[in-house]
N, CA, C and O atoms as CSV, one atom per row, in Angstrom:
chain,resi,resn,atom,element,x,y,z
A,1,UNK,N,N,-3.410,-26.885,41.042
A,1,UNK,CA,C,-2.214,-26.066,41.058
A,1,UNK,C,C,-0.946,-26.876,40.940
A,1,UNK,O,O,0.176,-26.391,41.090
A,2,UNK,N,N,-1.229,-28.315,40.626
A,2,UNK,CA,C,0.226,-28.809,40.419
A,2,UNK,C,C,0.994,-28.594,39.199
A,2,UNK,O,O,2.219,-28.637,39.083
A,3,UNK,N,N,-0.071,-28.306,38.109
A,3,UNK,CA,C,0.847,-27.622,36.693
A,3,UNK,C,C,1.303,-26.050,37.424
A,3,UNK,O,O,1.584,-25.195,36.584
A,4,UNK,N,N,1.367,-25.752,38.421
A,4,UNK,CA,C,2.663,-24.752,38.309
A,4,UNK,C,C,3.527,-25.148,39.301
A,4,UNK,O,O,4.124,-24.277,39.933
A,5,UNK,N,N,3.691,-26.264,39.536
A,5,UNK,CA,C,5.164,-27.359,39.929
A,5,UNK,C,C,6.251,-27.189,39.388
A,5,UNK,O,O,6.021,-26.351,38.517
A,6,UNK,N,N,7.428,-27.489,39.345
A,6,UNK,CA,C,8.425,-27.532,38.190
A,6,UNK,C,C,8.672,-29.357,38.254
A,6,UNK,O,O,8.662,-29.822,39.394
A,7,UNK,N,N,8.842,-30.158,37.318
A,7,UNK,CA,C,8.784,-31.609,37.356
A,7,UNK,C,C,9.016,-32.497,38.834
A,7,UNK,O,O,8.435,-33.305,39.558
A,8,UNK,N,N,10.805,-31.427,38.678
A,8,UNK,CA,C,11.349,-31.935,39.970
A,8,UNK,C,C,10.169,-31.485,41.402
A,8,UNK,O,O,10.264,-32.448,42.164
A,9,UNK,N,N,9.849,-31.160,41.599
A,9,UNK,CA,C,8.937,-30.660,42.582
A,9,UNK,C,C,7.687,-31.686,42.568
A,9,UNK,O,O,7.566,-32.368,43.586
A,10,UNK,N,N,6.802,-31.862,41.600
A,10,UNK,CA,C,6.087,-33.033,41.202
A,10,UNK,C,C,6.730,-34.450,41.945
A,10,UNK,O,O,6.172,-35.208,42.738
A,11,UNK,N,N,8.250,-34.512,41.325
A,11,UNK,CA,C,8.311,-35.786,41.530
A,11,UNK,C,C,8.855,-36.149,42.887
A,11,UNK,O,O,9.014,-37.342,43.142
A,12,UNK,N,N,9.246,-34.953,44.054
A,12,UNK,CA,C,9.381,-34.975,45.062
A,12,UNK,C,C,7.669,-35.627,45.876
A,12,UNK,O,O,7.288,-36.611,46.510
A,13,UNK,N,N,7.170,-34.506,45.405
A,13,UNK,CA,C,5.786,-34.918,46.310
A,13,UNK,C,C,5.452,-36.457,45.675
A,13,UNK,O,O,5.465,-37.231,46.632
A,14,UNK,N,N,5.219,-37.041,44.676
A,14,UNK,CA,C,5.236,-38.558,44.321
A,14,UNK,C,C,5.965,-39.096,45.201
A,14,UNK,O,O,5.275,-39.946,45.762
A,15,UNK,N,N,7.448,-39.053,45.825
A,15,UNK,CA,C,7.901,-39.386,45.975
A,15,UNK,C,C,7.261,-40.117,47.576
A,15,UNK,O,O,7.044,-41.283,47.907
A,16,UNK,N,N,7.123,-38.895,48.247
A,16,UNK,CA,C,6.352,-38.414,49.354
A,16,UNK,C,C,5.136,-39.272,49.815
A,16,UNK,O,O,4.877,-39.896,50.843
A,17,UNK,N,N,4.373,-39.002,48.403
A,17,UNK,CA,C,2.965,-39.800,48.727
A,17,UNK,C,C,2.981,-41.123,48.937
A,17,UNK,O,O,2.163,-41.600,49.724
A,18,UNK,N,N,4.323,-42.308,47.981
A,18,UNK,CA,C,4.496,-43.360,47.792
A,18,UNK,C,C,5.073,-43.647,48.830
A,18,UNK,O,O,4.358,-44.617,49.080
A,19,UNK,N,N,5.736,-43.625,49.614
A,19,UNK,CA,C,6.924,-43.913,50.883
A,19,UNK,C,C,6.651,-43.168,52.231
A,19,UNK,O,O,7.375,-43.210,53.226
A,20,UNK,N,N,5.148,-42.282,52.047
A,20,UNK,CA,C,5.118,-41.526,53.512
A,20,UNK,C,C,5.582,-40.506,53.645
A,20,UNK,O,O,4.960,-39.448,53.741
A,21,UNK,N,N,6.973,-40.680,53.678
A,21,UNK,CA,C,8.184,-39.375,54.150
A,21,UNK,C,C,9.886,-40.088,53.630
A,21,UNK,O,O,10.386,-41.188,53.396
A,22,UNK,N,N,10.251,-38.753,53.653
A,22,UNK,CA,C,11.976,-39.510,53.430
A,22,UNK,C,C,12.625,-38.051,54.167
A,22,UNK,O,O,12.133,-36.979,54.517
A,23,UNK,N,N,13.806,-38.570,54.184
A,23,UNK,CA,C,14.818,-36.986,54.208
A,23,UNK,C,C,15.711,-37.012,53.363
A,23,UNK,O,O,16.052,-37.969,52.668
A,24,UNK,N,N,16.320,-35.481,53.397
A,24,UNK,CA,C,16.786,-35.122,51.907
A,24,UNK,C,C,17.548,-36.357,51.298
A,24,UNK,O,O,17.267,-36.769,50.172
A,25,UNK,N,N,18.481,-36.909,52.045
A,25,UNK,CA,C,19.224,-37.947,51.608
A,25,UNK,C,C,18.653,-38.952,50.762
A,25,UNK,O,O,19.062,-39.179,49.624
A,26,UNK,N,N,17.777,-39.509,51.280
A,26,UNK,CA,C,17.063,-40.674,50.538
A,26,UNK,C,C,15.978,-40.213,49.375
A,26,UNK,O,O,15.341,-40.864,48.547
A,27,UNK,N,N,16.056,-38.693,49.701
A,27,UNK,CA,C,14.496,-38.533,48.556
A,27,UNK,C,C,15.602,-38.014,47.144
A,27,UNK,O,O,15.351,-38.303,45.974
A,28,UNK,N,N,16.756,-37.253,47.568
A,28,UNK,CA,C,18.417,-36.921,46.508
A,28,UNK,C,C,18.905,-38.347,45.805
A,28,UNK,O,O,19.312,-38.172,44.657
A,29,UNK,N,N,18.942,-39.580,46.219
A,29,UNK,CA,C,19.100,-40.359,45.985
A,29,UNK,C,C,18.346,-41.280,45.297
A,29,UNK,O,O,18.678,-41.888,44.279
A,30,UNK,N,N,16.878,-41.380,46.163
A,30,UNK,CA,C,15.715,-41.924,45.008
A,30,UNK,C,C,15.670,-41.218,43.850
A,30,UNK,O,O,15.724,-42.044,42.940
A,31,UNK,N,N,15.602,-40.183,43.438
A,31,UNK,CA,C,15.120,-39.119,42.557
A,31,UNK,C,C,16.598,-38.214,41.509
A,31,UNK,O,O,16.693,-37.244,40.758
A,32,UNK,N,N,17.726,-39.538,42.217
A,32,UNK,CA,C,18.725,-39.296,41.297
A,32,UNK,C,C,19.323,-37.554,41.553
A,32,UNK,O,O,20.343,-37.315,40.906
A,33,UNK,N,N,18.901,-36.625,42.229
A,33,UNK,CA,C,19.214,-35.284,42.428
A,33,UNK,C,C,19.820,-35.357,43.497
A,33,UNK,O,O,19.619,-36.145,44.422
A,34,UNK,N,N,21.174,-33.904,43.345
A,34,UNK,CA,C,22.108,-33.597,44.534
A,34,UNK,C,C,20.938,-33.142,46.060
A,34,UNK,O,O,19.731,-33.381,46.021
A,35,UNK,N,N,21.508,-32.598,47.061
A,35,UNK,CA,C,20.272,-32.555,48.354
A,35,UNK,C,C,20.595,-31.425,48.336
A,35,UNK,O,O,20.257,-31.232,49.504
A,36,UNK,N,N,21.130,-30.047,47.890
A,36,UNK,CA,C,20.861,-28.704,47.797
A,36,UNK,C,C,19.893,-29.070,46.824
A,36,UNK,O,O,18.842,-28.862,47.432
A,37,UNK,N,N,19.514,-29.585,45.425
A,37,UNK,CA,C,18.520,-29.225,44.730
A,37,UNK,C,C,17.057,-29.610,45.396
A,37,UNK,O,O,15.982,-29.011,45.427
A,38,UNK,N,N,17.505,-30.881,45.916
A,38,UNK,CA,C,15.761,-31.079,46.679
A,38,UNK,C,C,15.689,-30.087,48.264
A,38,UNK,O,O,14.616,-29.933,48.849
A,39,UNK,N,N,16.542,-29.701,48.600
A,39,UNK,CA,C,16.193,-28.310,49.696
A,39,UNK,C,C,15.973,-27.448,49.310
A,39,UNK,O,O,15.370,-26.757,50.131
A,40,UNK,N,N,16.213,-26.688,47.827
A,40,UNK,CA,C,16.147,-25.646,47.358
A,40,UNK,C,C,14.430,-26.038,46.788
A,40,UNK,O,O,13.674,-25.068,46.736
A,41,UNK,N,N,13.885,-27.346,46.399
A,41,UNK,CA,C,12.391,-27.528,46.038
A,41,UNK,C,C,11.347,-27.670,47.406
A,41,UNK,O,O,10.208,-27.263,47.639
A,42,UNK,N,N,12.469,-28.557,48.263
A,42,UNK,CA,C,11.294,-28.171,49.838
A,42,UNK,C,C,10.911,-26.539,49.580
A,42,UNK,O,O,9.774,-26.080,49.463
A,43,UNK,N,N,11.894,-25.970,49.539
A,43,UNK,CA,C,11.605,-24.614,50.495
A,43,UNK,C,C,10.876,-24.093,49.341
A,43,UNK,O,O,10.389,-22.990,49.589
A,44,UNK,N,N,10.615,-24.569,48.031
A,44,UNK,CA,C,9.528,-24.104,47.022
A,44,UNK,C,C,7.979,-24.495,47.315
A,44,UNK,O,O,6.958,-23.808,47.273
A,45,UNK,N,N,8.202,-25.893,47.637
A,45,UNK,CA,C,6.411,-25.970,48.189
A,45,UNK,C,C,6.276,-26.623,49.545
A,45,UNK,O,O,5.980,-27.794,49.787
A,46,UNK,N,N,6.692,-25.126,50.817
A,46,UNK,CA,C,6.900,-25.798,52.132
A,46,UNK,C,C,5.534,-25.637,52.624
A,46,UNK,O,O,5.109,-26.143,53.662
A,47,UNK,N,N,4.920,-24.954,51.875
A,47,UNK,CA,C,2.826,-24.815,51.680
A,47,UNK,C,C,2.647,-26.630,52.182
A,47,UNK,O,O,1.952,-26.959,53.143
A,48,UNK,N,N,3.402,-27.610,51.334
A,48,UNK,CA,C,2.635,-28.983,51.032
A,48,UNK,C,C,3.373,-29.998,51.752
A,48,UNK,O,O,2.985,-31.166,51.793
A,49,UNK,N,N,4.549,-29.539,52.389
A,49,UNK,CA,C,5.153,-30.547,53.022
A,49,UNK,C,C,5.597,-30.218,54.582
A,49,UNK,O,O,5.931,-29.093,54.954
A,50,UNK,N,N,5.557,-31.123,55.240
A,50,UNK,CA,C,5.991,-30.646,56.729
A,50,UNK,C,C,7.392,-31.387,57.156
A,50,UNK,O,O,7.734,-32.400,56.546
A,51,UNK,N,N,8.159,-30.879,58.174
A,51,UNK,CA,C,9.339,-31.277,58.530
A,51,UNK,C,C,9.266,-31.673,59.771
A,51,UNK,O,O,8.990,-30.924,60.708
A,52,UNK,N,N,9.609,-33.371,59.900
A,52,UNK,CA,C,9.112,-33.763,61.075
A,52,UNK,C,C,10.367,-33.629,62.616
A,52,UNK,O,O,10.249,-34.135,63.732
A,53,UNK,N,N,11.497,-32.745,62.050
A,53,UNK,CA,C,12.659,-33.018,62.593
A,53,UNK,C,C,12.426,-31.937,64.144
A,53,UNK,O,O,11.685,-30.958,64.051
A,54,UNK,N,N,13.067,-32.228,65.365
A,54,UNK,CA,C,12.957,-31.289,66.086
A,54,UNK,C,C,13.716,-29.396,65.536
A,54,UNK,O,O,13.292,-28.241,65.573
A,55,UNK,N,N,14.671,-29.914,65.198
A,55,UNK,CA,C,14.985,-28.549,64.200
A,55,UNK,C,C,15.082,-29.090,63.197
A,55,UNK,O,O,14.915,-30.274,62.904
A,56,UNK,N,N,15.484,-27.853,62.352
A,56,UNK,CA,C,15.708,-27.481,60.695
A,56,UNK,C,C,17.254,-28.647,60.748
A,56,UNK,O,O,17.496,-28.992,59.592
A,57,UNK,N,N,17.977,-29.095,61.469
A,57,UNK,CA,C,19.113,-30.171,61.615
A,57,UNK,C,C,18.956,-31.129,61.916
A,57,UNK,O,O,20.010,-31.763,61.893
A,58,UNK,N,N,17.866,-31.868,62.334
A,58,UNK,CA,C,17.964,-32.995,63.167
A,58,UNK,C,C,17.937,-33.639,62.059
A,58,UNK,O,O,17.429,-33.374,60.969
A,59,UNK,N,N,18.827,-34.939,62.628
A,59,UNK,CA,C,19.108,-36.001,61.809
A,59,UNK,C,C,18.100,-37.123,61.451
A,59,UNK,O,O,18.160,-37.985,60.574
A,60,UNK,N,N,17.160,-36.859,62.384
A,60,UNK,CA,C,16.297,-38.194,62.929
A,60,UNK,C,C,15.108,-37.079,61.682
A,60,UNK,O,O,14.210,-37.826,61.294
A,61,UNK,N,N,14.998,-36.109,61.265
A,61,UNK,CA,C,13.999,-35.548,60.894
A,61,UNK,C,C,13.621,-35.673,59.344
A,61,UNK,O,O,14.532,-35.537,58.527
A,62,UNK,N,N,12.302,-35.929,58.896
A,62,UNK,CA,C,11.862,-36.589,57.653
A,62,UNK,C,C,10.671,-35.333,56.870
A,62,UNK,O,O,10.069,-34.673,57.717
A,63,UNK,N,N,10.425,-35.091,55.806
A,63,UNK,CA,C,9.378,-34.339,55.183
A,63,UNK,C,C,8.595,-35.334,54.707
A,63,UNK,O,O,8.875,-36.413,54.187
A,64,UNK,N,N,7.312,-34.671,55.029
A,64,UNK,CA,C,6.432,-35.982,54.705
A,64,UNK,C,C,4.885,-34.872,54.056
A,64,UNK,O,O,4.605,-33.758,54.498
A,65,UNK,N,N,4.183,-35.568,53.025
A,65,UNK,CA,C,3.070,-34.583,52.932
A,65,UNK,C,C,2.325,-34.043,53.909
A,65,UNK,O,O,2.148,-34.613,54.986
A,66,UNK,N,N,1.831,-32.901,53.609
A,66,UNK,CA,C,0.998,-31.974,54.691
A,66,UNK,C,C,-0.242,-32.228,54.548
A,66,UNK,O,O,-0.826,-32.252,53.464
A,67,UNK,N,N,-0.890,-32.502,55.976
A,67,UNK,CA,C,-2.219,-32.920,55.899
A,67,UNK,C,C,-3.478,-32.121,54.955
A,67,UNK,O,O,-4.625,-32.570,54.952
């Protein structure tokens, strides 16, 4: 089911698999994209990724693949 990814979404989870986890900042920055576009792709495949933050704000908090 990853051909119905959209690239950017693909290359988030690559991103993911290679480095563990990031947060939006660093995965917007690796991946050259603003961090509304990679929040707007979390919340497309939140099926595959988990958010390790105590809330949806914490600073300290990272998405990392889902087991």
């Amino acid at each position: 089911y990853l051909n119905e990814l959209s690239e950017t979404q693909q290359r988030i989870l690559a991103y993911l698999g290679k480095h563990g986890s990031g947060n939006t900042s660093a995965i917007a920055k690796a991946l050259k994209l603003d961090r509304a576009s990679v929040q707007r792709n979390m919340k497309a495949i939140k099926n595959m990724v988990v958010w390790t933050g105590s809330s949806s704000r914490d600073p300290q908090g990272k998405y990392k693949l889902a087991e």
